[in-house]
CSV table of C-alpha atoms and ligand atoms in Angstrom, one decimal:
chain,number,residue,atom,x,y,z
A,1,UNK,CA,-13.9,2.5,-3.5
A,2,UNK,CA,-12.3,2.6,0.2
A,3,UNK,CA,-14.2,6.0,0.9
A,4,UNK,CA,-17.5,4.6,-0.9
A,5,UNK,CA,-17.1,1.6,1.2
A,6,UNK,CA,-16.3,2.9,4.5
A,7,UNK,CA,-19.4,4.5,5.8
A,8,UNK,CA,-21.4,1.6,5.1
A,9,UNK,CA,-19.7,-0.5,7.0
A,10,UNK,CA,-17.4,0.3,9.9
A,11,UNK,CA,-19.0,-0.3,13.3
A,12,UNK,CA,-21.2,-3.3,11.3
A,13,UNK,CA,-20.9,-6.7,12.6
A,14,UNK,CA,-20.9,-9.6,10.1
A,15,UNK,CA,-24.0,-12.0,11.2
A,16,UNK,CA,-22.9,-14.8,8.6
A,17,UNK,CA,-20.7,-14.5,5.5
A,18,UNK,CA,-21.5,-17.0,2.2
A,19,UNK,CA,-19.1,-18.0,-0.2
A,20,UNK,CA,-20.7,-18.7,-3.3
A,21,UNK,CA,-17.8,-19.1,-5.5
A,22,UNK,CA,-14.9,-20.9,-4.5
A,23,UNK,CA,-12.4,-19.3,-6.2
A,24,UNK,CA,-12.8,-16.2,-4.4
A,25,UNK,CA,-11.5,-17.2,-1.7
A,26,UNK,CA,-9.3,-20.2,-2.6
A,27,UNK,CA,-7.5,-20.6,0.5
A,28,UNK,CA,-10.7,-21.7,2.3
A,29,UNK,CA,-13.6,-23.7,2.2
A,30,UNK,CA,-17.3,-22.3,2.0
A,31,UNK,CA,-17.7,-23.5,5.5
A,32,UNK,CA,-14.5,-21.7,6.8
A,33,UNK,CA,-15.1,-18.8,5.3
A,34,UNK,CA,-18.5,-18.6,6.9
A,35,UNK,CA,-16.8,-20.0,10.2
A,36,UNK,CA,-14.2,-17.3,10.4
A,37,UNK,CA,-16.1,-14.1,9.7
A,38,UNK,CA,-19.4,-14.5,11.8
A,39,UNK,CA,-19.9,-12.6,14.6
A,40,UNK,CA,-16.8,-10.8,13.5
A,41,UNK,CA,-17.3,-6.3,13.5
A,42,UNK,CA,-15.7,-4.6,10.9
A,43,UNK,CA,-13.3,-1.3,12.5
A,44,UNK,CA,-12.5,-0.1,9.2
A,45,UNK,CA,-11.4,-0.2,6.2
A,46,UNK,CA,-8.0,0.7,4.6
A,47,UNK,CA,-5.8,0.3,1.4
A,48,UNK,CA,-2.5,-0.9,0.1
A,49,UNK,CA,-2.0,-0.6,-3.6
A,50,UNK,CA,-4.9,-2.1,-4.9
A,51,UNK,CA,-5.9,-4.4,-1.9
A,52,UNK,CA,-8.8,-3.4,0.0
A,53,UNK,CA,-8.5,-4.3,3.9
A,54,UNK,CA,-11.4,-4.8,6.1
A,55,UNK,CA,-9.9,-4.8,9.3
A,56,UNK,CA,-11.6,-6.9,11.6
A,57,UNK,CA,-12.3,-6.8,15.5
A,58,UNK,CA,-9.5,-9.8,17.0
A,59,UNK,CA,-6.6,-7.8,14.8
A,60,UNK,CA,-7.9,-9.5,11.4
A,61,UNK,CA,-7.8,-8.5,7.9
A,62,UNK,CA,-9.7,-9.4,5.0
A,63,UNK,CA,-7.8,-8.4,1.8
A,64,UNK,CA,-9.6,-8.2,-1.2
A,65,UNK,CA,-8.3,-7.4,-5.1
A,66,UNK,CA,-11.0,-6.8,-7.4
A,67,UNK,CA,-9.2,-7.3,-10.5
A,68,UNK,CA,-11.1,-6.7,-13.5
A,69,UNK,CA,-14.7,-6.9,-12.8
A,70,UNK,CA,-15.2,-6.8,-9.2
A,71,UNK,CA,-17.1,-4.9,-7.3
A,72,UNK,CA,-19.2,-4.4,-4.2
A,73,UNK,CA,-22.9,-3.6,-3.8
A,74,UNK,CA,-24.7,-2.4,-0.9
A,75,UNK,CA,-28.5,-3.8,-0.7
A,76,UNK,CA,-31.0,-3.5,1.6
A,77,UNK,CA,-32.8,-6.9,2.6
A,78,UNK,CA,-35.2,-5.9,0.2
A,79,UNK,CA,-33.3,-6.5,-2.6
A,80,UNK,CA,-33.2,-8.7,-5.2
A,81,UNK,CA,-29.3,-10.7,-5.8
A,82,UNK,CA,-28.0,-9.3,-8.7
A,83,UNK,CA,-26.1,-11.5,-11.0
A,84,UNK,CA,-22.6,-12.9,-10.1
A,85,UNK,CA,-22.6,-12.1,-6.0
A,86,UNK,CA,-20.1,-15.3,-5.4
A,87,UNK,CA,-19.9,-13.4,-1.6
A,88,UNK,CA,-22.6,-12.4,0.7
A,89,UNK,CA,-22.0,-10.6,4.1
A,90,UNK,CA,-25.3,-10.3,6.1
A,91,UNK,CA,-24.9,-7.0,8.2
A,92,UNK,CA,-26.3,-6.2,11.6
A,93,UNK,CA,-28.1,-3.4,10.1
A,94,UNK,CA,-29.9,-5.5,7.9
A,95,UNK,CA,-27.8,-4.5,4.8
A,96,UNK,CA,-26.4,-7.1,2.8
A,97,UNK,CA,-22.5,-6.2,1.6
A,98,UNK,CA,-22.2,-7.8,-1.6
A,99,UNK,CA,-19.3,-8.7,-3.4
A,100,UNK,CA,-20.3,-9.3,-7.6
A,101,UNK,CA,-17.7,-10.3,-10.2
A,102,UNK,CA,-18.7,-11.2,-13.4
A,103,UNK,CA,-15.3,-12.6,-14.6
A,104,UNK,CA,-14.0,-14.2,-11.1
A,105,UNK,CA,-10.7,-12.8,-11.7
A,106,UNK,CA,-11.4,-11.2,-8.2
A,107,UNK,CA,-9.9,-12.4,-4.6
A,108,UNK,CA,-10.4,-12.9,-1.5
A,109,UNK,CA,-7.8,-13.7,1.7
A,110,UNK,CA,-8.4,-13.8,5.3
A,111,UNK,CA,-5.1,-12.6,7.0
A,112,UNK,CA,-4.7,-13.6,10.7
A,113,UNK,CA,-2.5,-10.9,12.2
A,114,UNK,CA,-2.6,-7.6,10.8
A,115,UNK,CA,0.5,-7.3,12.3
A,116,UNK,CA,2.3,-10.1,9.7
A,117,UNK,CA,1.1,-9.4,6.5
A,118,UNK,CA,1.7,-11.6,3.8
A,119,UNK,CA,4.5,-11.0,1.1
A,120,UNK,CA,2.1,-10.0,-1.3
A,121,UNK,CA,1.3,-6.7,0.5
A,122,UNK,CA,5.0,-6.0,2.2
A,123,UNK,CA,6.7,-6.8,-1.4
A,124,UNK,CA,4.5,-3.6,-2.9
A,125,UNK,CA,6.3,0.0,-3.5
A,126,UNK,CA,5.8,2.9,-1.5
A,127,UNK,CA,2.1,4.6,-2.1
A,128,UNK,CA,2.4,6.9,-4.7
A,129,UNK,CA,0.6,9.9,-2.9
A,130,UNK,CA,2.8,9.3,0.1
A,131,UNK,CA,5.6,11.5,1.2
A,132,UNK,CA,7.7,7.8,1.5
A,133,UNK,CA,7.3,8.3,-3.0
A,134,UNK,CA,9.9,10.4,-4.0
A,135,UNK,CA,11.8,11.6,-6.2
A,136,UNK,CA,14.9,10.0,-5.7
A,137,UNK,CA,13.1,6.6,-4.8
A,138,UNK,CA,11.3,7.1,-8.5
A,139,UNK,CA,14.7,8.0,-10.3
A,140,UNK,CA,16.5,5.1,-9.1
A,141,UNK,CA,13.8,2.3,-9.6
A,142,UNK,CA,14.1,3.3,-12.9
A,143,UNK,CA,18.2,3.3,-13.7
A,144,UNK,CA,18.0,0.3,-11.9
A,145,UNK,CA,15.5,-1.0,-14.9
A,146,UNK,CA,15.9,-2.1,-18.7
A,147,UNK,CA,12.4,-2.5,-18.8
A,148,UNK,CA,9.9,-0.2,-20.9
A,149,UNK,CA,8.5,2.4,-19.0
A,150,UNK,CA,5.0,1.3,-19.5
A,151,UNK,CA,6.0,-2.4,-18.4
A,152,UNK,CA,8.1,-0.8,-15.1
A,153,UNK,CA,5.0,1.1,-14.5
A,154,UNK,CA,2.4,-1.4,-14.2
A,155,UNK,CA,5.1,-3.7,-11.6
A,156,UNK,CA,3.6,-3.0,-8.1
A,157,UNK,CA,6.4,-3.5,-6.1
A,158,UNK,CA,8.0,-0.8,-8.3
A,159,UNK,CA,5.4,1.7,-8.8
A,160,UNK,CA,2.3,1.2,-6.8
A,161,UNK,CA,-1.3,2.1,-8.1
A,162,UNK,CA,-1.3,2.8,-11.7
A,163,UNK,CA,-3.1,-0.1,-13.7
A,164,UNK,CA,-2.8,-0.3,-17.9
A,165,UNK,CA,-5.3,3.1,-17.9
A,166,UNK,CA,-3.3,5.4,-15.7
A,167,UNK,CA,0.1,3.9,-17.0
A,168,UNK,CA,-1.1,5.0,-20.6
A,169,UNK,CA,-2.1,8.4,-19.1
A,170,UNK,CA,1.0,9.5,-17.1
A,171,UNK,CA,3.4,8.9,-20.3
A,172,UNK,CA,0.9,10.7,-22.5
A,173,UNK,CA,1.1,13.6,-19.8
A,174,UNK,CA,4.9,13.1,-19.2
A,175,UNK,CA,5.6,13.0,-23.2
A,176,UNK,CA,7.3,9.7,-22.9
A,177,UNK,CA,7.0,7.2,-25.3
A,178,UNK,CA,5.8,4.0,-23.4
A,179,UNK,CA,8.2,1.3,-24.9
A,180,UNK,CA,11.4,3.4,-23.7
A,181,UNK,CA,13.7,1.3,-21.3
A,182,UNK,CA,13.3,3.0,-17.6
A,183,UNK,CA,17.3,2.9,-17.6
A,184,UNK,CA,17.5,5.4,-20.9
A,185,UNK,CA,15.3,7.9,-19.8
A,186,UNK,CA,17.1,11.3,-18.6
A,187,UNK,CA,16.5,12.6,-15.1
A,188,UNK,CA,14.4,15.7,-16.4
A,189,UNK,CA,12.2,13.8,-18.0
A,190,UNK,CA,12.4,11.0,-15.5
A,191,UNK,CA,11.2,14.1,-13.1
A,192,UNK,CA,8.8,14.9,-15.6
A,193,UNK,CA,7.3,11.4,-15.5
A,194,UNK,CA,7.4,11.5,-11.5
A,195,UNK,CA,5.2,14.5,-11.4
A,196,UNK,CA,2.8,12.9,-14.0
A,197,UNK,CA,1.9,10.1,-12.3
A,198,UNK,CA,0.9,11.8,-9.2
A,199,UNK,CA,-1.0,14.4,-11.1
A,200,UNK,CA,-2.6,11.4,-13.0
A,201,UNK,CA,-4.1,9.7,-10.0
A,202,UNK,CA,-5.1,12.7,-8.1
A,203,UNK,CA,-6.9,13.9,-11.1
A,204,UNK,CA,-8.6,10.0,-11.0
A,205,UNK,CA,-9.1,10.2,-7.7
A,206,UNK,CA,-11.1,13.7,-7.9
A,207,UNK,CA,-13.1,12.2,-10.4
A,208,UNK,CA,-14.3,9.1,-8.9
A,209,UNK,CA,-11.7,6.8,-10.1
A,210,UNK,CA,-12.9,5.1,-13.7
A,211,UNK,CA,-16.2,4.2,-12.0
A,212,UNK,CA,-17.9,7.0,-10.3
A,213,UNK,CA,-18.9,4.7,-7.1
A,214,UNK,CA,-21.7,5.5,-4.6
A,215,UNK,CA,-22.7,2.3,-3.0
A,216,UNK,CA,-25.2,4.0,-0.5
A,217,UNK,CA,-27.3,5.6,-3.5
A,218,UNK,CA,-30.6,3.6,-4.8
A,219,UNK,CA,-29.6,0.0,-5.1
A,220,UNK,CA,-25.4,0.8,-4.2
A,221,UNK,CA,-24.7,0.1,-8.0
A,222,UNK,CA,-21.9,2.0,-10.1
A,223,UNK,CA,-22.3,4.4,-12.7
A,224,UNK,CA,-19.6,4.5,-15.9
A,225,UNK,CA,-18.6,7.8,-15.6
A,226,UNK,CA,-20.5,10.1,-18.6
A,227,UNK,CA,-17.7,11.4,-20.0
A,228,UNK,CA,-14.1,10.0,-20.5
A,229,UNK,CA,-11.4,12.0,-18.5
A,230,UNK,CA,-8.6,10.3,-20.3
A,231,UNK,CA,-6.5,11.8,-22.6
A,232,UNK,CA,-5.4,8.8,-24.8
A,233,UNK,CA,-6.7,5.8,-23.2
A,234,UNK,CA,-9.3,4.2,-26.1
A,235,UNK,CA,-8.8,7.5,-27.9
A,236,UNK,CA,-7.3,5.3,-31.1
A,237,UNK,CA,-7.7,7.3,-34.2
A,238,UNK,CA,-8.6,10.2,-32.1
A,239,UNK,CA,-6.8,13.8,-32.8
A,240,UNK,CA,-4.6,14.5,-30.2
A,241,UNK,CA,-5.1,17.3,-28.0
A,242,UNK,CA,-2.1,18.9,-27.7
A,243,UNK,CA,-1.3,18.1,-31.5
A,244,UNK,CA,-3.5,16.9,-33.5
A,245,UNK,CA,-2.0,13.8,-34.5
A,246,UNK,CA,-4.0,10.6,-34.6
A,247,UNK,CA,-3.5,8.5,-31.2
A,248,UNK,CA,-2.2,5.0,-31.9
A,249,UNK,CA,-2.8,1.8,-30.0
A,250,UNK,CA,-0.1,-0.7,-29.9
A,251,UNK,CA,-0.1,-3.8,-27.8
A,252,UNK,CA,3.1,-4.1,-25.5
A,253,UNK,CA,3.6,-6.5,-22.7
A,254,UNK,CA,0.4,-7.9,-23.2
A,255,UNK,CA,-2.0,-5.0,-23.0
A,256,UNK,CA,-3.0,-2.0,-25.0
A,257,UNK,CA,-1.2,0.7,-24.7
A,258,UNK,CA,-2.3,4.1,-26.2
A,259,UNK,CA,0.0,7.2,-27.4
A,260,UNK,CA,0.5,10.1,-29.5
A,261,UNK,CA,3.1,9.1,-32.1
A,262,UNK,CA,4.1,12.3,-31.9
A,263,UNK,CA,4.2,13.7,-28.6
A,264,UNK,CA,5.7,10.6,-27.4
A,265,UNK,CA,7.9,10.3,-30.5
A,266,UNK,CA,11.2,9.3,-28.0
B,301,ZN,ZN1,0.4,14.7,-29.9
């Protein structure tokens, strides 16, 4: 999303920003909103975990979580509004940089100073792809934990990056069952598990994350990606493929969680 989003709009300069939806952007009114991004150029655009952060010329930030359904859209001023754009930002290139969310689960915060971040983005883990995860960090979150794997997993300020999907595919890979407490699991496998996750999202991140995104093609929609790259994930009553065995879904913690009953056995 950060790579998609990044050509379109470093070196742009916001001409007027609409809130639409309130609960985007809770912590400020429509007006405010509007007040505090105009006239403001974007530098570039980073990531922590699963914020994206415009940063913004006068050392601002404007962190954004798209949750479930967000997304952004790229338009031209041509362009019809498509459904659920609760934030506009009117580019200096004519663009518009939409921001759609069909189940407004998705936020929106205006951070001041990049340089004090808020404890929401200092309280998360290490990136998972950075040399700052490793090994030993890994194997002592987890004796440190009687939580199941699968529930440690999805804690960002454990384990940074994986949501439900990824979780589900890294203990299919790792041949962990997912309701095993962190604390029981042996260091091999704990090494295992280490190696899976990381093989997990670089294989996610090759493949266009679970949307393949191109906001500068056509109208800067997203296309579902045509085939499933997960092993497990919504494969329920699926063989599986390294043994046949039907893949069963259970729901743990809340969300469905996907595994070979075999494989995964312990
Ligand atoms: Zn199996």
């Amino acid at each position: 999303m950060v790579r998609a989003l990044r050509p379109i709009v470093t070196g742009r300069r916001i001409l007027a920003a609409e809130l639409n939806l309130k609960r985007t952007a809770p912590e400020l009114s429509r007006a405010a909103f509007g007040r505090q991004l105009r006239n403001l150029r974007i530098t570039g655009v980073g990531r922590r975990g699963k914020y994206i952060l415009f940063e913004l010329e006068s050392g601002r930030l404007l962190a954004t979580h798209l949750r479930m359904t967000g997304k952004f859209l790229s338009l031209t001023a041509d362009d019809a509004l498509p459904p659920y754009a609760h934030v506009v930002f009117y580019l200096d290139d004519e663009r518009r940089l939409v921001f759609c969310d069909m189940r407004q689960f998705g936020r929106m915060r205006l951070i001041r100073d990049a340089s004090r971040l808020p404890k929401e983005l200092t309280a998360l883990a290490p990136e998972p792809l950075s040399d700052e995860f490793t090994e030993e960090y890994f194997l002592e979150t987890l004796s440190r934990s009687r939580r199941s794997l699968k529930q440690l997993l999805l804690d960002q300020t454990r384990v940074l990056g994986l949501g439900n999907i990824y979780a589900v595919e890294a203990l299919f890979l790792a041949r962990i069952n997912p309701t095993k407490p962190a604390n029981r699991l042996s260091k091999s496998r704990a090494r295992k598990l280490y190696q899976a996750i990381r093989q997990i999202l670089r294989e996610a991140i090759d493949a266009g994350s679970t949307l393949r995104i191109d906001l500068a093609d056509g109208n800067g929609s997203y296309f579902e990606t045509p085939e499933r790259f997960w092993r497990v994930y919504e494969r329920e009553g699926e063989p599986c493929v390294n043994c046949g065995t039907r893949i069963r879904r259970i729901v743990h913690g809340g969300r469905s969680t996907y595994y070979c009953p075999r494989c995964q056995r312990n």
